[in-house]
Coordinates of C-alpha atoms in Angstrom, one line a residue:
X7 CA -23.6 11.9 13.5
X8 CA -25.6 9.5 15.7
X9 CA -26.4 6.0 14.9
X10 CA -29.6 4.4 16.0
X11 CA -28.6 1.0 18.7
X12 CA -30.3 -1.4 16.6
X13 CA -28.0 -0.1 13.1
X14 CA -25.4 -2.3 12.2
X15 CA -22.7 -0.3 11.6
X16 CA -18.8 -0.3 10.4
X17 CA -16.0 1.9 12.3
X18 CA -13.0 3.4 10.9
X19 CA -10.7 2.8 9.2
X20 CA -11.8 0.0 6.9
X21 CA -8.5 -0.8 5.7
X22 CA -6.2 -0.5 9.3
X23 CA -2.9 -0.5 6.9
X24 CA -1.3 1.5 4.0
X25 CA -3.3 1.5 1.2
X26 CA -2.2 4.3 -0.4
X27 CA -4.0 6.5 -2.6
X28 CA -6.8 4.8 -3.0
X29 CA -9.5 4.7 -6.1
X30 CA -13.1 2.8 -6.0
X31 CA -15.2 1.8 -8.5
X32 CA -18.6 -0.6 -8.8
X33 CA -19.5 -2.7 -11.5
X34 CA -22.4 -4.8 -11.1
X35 CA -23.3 -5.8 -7.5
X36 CA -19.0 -6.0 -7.0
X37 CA -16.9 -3.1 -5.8
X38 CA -13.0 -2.7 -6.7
X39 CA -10.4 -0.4 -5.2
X40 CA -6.3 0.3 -6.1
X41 CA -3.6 2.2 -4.8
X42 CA -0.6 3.3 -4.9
X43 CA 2.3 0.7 -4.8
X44 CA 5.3 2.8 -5.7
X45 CA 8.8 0.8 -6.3
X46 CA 7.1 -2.5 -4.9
X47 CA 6.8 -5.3 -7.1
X48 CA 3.8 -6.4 -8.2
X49 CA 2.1 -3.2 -8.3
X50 CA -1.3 -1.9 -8.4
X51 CA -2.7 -4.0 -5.9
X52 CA -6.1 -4.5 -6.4
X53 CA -8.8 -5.4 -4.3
X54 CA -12.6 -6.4 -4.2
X55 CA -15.5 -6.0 -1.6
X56 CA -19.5 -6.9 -1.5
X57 CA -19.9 -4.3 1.1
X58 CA -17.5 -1.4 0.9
X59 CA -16.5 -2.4 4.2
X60 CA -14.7 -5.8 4.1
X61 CA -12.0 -6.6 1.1
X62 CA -9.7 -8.8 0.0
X63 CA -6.5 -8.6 -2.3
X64 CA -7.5 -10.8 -5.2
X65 CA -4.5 -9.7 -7.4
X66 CA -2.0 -7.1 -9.3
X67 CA -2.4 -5.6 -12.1
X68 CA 1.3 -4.7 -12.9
X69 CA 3.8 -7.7 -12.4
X70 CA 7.0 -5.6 -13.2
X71 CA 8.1 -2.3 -13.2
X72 CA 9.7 -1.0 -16.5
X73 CA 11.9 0.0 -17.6
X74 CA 13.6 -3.4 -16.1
X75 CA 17.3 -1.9 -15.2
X76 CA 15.5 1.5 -13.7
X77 CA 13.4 -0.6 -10.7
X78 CA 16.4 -3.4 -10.4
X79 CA 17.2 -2.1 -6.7
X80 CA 14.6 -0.3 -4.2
X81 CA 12.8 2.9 -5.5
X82 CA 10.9 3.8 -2.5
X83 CA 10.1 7.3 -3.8
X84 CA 9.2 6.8 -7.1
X85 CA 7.4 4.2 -9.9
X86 CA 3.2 4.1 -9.6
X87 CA 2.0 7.1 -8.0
X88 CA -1.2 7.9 -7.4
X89 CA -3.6 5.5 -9.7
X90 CA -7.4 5.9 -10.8
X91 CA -9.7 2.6 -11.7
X92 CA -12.4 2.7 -13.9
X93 CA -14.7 0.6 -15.8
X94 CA -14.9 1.8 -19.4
X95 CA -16.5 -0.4 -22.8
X96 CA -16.5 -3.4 -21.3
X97 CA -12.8 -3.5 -19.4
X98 CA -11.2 -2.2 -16.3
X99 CA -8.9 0.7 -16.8
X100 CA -5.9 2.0 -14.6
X101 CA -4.2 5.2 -15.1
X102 CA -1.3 6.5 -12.5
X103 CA 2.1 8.9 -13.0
X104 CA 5.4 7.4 -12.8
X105 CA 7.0 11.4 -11.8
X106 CA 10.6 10.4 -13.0
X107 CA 8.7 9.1 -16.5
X108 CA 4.9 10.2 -17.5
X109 CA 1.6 9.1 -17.4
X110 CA 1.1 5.2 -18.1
X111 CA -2.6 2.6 -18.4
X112 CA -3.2 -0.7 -18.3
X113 CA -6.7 -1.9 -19.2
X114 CA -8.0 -6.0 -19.3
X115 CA -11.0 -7.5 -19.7
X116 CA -11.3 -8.7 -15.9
X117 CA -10.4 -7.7 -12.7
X118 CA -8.0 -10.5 -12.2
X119 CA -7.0 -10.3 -15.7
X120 CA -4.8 -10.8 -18.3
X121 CA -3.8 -7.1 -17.9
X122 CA -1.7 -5.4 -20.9
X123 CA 2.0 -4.2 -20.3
X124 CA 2.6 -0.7 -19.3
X125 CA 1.3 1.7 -21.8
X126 CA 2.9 5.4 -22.0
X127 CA 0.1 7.9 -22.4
X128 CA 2.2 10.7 -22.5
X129 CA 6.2 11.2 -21.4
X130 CA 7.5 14.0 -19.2
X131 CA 8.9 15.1 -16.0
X132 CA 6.4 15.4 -12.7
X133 CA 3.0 14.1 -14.4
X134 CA 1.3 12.5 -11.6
X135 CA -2.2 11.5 -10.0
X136 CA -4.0 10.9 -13.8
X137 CA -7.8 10.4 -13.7
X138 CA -9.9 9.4 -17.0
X139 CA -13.3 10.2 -18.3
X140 CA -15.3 9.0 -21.1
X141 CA -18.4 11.0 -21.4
X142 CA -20.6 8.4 -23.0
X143 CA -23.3 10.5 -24.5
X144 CA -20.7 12.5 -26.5
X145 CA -18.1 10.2 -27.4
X146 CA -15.3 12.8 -26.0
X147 CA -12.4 11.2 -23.5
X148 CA -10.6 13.5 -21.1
X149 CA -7.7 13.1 -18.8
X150 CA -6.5 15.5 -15.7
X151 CA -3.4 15.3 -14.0
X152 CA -1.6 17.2 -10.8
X153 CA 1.6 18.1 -10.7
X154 CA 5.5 17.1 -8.4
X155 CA 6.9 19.8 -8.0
X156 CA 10.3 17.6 -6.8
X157 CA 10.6 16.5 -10.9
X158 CA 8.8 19.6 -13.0
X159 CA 9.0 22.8 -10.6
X160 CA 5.5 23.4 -11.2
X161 CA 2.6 22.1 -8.5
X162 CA -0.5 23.4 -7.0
X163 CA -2.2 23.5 -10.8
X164 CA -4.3 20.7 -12.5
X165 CA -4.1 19.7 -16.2
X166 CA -6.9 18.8 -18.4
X167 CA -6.4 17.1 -21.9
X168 CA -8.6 15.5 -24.4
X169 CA -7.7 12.3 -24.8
X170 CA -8.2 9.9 -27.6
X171 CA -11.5 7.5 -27.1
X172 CA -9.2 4.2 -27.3
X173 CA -7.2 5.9 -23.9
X174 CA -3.9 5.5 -25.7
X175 CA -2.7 9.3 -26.6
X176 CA -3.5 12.6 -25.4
X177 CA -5.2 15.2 -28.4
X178 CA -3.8 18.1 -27.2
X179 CA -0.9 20.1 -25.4
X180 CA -3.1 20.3 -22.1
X181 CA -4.7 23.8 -20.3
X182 CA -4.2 24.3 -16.9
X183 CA -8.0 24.1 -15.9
X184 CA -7.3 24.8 -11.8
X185 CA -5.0 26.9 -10.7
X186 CA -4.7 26.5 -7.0
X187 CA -1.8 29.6 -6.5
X188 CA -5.7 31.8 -7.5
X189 CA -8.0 30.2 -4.7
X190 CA -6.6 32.2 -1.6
X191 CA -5.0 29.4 1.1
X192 CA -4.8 26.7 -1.1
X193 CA -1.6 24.9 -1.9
X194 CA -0.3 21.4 -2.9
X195 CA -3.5 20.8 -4.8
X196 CA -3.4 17.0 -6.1
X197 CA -4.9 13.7 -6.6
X198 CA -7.8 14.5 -8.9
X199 CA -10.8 12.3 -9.5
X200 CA -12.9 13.3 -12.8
X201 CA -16.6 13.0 -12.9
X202 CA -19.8 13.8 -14.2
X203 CA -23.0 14.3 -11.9
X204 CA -26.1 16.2 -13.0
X205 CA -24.9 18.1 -15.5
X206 CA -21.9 19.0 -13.9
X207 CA -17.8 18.0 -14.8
X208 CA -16.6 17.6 -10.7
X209 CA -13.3 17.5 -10.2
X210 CA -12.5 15.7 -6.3
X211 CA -9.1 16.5 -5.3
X212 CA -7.4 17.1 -1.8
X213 CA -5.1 19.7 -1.1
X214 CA -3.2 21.6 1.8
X215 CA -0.7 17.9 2.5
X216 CA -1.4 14.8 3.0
X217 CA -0.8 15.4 7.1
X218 CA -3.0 18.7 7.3
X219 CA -4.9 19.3 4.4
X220 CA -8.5 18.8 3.3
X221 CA -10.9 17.4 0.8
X222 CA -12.0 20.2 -2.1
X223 CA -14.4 19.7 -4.9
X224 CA -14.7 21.7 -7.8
X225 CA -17.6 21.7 -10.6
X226 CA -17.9 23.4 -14.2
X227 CA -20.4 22.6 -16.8
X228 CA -17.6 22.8 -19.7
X229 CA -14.6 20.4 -19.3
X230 CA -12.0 23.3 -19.4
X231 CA -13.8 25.5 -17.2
X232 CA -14.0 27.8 -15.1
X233 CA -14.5 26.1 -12.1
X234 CA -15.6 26.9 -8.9
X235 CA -14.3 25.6 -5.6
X236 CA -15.4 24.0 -2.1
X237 CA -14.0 23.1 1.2
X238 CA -16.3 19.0 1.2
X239 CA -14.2 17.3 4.1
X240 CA -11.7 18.3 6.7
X241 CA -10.6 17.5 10.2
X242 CA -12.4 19.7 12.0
X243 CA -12.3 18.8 15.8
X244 CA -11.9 15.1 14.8
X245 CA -8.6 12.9 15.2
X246 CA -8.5 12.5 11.3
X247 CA -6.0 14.1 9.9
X248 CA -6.1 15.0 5.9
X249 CA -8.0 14.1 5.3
X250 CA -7.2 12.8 1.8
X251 CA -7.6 12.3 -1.7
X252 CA -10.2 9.2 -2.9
X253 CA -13.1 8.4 -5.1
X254 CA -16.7 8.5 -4.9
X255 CA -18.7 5.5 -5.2
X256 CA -22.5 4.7 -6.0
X257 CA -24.1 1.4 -4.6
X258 CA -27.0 0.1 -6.6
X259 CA -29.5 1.3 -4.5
X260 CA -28.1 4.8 -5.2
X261 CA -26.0 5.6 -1.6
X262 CA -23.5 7.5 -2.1
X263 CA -19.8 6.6 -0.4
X264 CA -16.9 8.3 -0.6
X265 CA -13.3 6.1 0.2
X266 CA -10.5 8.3 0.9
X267 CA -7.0 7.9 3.2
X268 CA -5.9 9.3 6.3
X269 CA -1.7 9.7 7.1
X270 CA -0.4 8.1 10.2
X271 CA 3.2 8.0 10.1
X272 CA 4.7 4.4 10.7
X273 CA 1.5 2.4 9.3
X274 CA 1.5 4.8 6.0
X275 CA -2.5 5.7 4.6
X276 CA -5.0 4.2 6.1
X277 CA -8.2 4.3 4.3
X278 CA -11.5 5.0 6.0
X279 CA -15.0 5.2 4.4
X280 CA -17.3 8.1 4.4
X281 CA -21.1 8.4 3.9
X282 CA -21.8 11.3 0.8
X283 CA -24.9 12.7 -0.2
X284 CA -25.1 15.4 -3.3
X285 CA -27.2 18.4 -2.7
X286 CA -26.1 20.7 0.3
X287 CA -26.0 24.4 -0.4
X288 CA -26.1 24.3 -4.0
X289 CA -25.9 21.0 -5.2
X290 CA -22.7 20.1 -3.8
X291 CA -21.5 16.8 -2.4
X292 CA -21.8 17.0 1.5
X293 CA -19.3 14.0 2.9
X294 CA -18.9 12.7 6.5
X295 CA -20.9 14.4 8.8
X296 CA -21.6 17.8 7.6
X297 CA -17.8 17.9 6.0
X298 CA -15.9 16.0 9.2
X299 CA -14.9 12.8 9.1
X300 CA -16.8 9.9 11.0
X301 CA -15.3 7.8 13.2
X302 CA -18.4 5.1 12.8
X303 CA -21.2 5.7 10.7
X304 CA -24.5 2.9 9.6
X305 CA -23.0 0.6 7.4
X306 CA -23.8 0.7 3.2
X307 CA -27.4 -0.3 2.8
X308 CA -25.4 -4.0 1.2
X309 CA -26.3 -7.7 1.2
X310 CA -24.8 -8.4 4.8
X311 CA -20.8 -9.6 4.2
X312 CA -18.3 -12.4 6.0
X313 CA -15.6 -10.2 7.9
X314 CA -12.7 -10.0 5.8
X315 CA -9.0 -7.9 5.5
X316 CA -6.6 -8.5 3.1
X317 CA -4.7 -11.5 4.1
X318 CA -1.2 -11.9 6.3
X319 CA -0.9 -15.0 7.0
X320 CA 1.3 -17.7 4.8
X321 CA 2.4 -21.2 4.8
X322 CA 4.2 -20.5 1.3
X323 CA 2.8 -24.0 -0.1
X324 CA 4.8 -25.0 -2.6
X325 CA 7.3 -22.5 -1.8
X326 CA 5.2 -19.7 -3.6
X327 CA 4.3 -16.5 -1.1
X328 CA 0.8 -15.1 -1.3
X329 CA -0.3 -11.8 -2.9
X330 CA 0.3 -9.8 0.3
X331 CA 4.1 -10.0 -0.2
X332 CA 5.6 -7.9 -2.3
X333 CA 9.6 -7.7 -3.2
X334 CA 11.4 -4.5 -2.9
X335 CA 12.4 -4.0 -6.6
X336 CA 11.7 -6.6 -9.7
X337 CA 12.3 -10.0 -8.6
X338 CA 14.9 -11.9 -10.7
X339 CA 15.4 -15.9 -11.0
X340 CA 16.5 -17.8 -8.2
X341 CA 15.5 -15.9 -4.9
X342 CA 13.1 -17.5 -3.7
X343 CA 12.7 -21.8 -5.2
X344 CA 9.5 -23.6 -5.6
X345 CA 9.4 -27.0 -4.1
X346 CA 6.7 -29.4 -3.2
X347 CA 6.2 -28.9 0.1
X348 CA 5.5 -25.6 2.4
X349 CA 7.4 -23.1 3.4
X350 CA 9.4 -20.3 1.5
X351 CA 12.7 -21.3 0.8
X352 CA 14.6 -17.9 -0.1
X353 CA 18.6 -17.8 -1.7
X354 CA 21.1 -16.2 0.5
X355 CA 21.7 -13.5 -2.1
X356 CA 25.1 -12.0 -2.5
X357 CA 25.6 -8.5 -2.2
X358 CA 27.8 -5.7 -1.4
X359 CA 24.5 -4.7 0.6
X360 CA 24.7 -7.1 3.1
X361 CA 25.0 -3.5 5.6
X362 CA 22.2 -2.2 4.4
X363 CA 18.8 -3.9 4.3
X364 CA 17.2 -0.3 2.9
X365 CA 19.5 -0.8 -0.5
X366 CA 19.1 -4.7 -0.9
X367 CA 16.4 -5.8 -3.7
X368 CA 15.1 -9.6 -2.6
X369 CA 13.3 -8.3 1.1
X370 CA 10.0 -10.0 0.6
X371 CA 7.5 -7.4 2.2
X372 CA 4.4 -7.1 3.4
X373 CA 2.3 -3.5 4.7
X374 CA 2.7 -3.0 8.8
X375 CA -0.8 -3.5 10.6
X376 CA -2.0 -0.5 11.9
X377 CA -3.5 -2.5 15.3
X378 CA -1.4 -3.5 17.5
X379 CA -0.5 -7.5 17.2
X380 CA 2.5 -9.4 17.2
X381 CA 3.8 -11.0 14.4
X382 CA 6.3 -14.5 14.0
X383 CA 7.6 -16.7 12.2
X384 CA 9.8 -19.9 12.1
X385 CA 13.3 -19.6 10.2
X386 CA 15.8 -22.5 9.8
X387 CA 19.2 -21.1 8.5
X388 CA 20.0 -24.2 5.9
X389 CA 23.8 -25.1 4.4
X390 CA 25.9 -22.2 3.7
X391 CA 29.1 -19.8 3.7
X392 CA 29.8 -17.8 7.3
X393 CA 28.4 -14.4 6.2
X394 CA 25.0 -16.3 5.1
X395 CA 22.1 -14.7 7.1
X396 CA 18.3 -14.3 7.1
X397 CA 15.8 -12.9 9.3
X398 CA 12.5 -11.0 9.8
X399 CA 12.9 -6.8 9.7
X400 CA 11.0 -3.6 10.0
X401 CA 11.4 -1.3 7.3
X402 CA 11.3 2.0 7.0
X403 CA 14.0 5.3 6.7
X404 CA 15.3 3.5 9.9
X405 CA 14.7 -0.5 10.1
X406 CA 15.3 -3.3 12.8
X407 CA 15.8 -7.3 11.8
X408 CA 16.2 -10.0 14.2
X409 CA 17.3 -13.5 12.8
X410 CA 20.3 -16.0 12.1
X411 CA 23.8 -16.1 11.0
X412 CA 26.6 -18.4 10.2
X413 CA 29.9 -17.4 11.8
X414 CA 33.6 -17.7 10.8
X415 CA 33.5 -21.0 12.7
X416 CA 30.3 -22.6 11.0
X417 CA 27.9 -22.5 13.9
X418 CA 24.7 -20.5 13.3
X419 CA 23.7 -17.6 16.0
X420 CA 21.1 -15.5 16.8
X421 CA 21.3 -11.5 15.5
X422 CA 20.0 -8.6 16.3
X423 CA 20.5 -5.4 14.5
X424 CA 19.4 -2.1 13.5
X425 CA 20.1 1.4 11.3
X426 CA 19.4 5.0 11.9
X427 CA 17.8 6.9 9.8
X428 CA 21.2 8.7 8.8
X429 CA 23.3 5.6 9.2
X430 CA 25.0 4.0 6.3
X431 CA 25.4 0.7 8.0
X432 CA 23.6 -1.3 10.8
X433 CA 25.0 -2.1 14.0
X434 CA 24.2 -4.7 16.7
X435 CA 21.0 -4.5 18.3
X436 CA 22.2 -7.1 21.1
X437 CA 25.0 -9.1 21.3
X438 CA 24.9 -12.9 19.3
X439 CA 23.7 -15.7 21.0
X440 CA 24.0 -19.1 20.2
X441 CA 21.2 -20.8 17.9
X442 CA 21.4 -24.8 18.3
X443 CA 20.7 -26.4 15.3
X444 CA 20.4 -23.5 13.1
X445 CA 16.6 -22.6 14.1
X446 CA 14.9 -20.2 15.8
X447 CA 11.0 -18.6 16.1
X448 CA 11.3 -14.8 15.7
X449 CA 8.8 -12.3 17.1
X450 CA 8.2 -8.6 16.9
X451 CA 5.1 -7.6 19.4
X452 CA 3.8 -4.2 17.9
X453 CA 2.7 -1.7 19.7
X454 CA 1.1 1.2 20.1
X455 CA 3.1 4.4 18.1
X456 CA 4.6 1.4 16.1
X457 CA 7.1 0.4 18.7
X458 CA 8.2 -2.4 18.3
X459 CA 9.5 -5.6 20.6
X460 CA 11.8 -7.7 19.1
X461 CA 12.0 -11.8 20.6
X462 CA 13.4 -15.0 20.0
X463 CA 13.1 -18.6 21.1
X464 CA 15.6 -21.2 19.8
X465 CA 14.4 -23.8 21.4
X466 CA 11.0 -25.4 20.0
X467 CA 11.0 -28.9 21.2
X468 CA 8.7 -30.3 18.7
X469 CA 8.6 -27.3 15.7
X470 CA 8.0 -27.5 12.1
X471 CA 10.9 -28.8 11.3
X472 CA 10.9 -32.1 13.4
X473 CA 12.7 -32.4 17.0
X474 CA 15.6 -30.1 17.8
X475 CA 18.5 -31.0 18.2
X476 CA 19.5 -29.3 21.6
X477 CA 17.6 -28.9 25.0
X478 CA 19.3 -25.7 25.5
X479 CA 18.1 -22.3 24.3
X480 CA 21.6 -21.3 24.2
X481 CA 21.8 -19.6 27.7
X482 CA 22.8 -22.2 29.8
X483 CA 18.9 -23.4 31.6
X484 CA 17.9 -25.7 29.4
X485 CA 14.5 -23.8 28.7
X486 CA 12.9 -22.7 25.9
X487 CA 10.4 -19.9 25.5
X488 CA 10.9 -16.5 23.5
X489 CA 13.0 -13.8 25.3
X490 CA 13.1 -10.3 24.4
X491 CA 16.1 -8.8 22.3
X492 CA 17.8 -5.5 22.3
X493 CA 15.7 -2.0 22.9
X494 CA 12.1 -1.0 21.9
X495 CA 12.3 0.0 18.0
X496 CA 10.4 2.7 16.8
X497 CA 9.2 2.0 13.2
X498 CA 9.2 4.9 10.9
X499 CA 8.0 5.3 7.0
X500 CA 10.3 5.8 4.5
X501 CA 9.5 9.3 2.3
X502 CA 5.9 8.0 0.3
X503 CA 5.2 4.4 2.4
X504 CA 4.5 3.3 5.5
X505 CA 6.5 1.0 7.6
X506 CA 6.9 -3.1 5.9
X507 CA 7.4 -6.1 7.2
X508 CA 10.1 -8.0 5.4
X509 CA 11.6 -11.8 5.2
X510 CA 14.7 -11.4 3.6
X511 CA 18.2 -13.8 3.1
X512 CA 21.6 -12.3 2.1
X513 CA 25.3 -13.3 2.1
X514 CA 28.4 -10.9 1.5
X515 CA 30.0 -10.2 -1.8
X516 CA 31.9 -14.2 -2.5
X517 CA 31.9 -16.8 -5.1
X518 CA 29.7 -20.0 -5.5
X519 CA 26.1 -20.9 -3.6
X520 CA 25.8 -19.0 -0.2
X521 CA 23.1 -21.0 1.4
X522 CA 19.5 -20.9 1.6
X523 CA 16.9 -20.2 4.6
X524 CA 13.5 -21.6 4.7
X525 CA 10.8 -19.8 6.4
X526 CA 7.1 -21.5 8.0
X527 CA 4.1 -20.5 9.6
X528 CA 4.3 -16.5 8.8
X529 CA 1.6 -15.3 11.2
X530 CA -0.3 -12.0 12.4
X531 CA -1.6 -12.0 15.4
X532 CA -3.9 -9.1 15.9
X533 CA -4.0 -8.3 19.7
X534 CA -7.0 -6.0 20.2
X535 CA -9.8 -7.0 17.7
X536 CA -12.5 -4.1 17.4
X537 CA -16.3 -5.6 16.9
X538 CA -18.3 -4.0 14.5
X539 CA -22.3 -4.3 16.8

């Protein structure tokens, strides 16, 4: 699709990180997108753009995951699944499938909130990817759903239900409305988005994988069907693979956009925007460039927008990290303490974990970058028990952390370590080095593939902290500077999510306080910016 020289336009993807999942919506002159957010606490993140382009977290709509004692340690695999946004009577609806426990809404009068607890629409094994509609000229509600076949057996099928108006209860048992085993070559049909569009019930929803698949879109003029199928988007001789399930979106002006994710291993589902127009062959949507996905494309005919991305970086003022963190499983009391000053001050939690950052609750996470850049932050290892440790870790099946530990003997010393995907414990990285003072800077430089290279520097004359105490970075030259630790580390997903970034502080299995460690100046530092002409 060529672009005039004189267009401004936007390149993909729009969101370089995992955003799983995503769903889009406008309301006004504002636009609003969620995702998927699994066992990761808060949930449903959700996000805000002027442009469809540039956007910024600007909150969560689900602060814990219940029930409480289920999402008490990591669920990587499960929890919100799949969610869809709309804008419904005056308030903002979410609907997603928890597969171990049904389908679930929230719904509040703004975007930031107050948002109502957890709601259970309807219980059961393997209900997943849940999409409302409320036709407004009839006063009917509908819901569809897809199917896990890892909970319920079944898969490859959608569900369509009435549903009561107030979006509280399903009116019905539910009829299979698609039946993807009876279109030849389809399989693993999921992710539904429900719709109405001259005259039509549309039904966008991805299926073939979320690695190979494609974009399908299927239209009735009765809510239970029958339906009729099309092929809208898929690779084709592009380097987009999918690509994968998203939502449709119309600007005032009446473009149409369509927001949809693309896997890529380490960095999870990256989300890349596509122009749509309805109309092709039939009156069906035509997406991308005649059904392929664009690499660049004229940006959305939008009031012109400030560059933004969700944010990275933190000072933790007051002790309090932004909305890009996320913890691992429901936070409790004490792991992290607010104070008056900045910097994140985390508990060296006790656990019979301490092996095994993958099993441990309190890692403080953030999504991996999908540009390369280099990432670091300051860490001073405060008062505490040998065994007390804390650091800065890749996450994933396999993981990586590099940071500080007190010894048997009191000192504190720089660690390196690691864990294979099939390993049940970690295992040096590099061998301990001595870290003066109890301080250190901690880099990972991130590069392409998501390899990853680990570096430290304990020796920062004049850091946040105040003077050091040594002139020695421990090695016997009296320099400072960072110096590379251990082997390149490969950063893989876990099952669902891409690769994290985590700040975390543990302390063996004991009685009585175990320390604390204070982290400063959390920062991303993206090393090759692309520039939008």
């Amino acid at each position: 699709m060529s672009v005039r020289p004189d267009e401004p336009v936007y390149r993909n993807p729009v969101l370089d990180a995992d955003w799983s999942d995503p769903d889009v919506i406008r309301v006004g002159d504002d636009f609003y997108l969620t995702a998927s957010s699994f066992g990761r606490v808060p949930g449903l993140p959700l996000l805000h753009s002027r442009d469809l382009v540039n956007w910024t977290l600007v909150g969560h709509a689900l602060q814990r995951l219940e029930p409480e004692s289920e999402f008490a340690v990591p669920r990587h695999d499960r929890g919100v699944w799949a969610p869809s946004l709309r804008h419904h009577d005056g308030r903002f609806w979410i609907f997603w499938g928890d597969p171990d426990q049904g389908i679930f809404q929230v719904n509040a009068p703004e975007i930031r909130g107050p948002w109502t607890r957890p709601h259970l629409v309807k219980a059961g094994k393997g209900l997943i990817d849940p999409c409302p509609l409320w036709d407004d000229e009839t006063g009917e509600a509908y819901l569809v759903h897809a199917w896990a076949k890892s909970r319920s057996g079944v898969k490859n099928r959608l569900t369509g239900h009435r549903m009561h108006p107030h979006g509280t209860e399903l009116l019905d048992e539910g009829k299979v409305i698609v039946d993807g085993d009876r279109i030849p070559g389809w399989f693993t049909l999921e992710g539904p988005k429900l719709y109405q569009h001259d005259g039509w019930f549309w039904i966008l929803a991805p299926a073939g994988g979320v690695e190979t698949g494609w974009q399908g879109a299927f239209r009735s003029r009765a809510f239970f069907g029958p339906y009729e199928e099309k092929v809208v988007l898929e690779q084709k001789d592009t380097d987009v693979n999918g690509p994968h399930q998203g939502g449709w979106v119309r600007t005032p002006s009446g473009e149409d956009w369509f927001l949809h994710f693309q896997q890529r291993g380490a960095y999870g589902r990256v989300v890349h925007l596509q122009p749509m127009r309805w109309g092709g062959g039939g009156g069906w949507p035509v997406i991308g460039d005649d059904g392929a996905p664009v690499a660049e494309h004229r940006r959305p005919n939008l009031p012109p927008q400030q560059p933004a991305a969700p944010a990275t970086d933190d000072d933790f003022p007051g002790g309090r990290p932004g909305r890009q963190w996320q913890w691992t499983a429901n936070p409790r009391d004490g792991w992290a303490t607010h104070h008056s000053a900045d910097g994140l001050r985390l508990t060296c939690v006790r656990t019979s974990d301490a092996h095994d950052l993958r099993a441990l609750p309190n890692v403080l996470t953030q999504r991996l970058p999908g540009p390369p850049c280099t990432v670091e932050v300051d860490l001073r290892l405060d008062d505490g028990e040998p065994g007390a440790r804390a650091g800065l870790a890749v996450l994933g099946d396999a993981y990586s952390w590099i940071g500080l530990e007190r010894g048997p003997d009191g000192t504190v010393r720089l660690v390196h370590r690691f864990a294979e995907t099939v390993a049940e414990r970690e295992r040096d990285a590099a061998p301990p080095r001595p870290a003066p003072g109890g301080r250190a800077r901690l880099r990972v430089d991130i590069g392409a593939g998501a390899r990853c290279r680990f570096s430290y520097d304990t020796h920062v004359p004049y850091g946040p902290y105040g003077p050091y105490d040594t002139e020695d970075a421990g090695d016997g030259t009296g320099e400072g500077g960072f110096r590379p630790s251990g082997q390149v580390f490969a950063a893989t997903p876990w099952r669902w999510v891409g690769a994290l970034l985590g700040l975390v502080a543990l302390a063996p299995t004991g009685q009585g306080h175990a320390g604390t460690a204070t982290f400063t100046q959390f920062r991303i530092r993206i090393q090759e910016k692309r520039a939008d002409r």
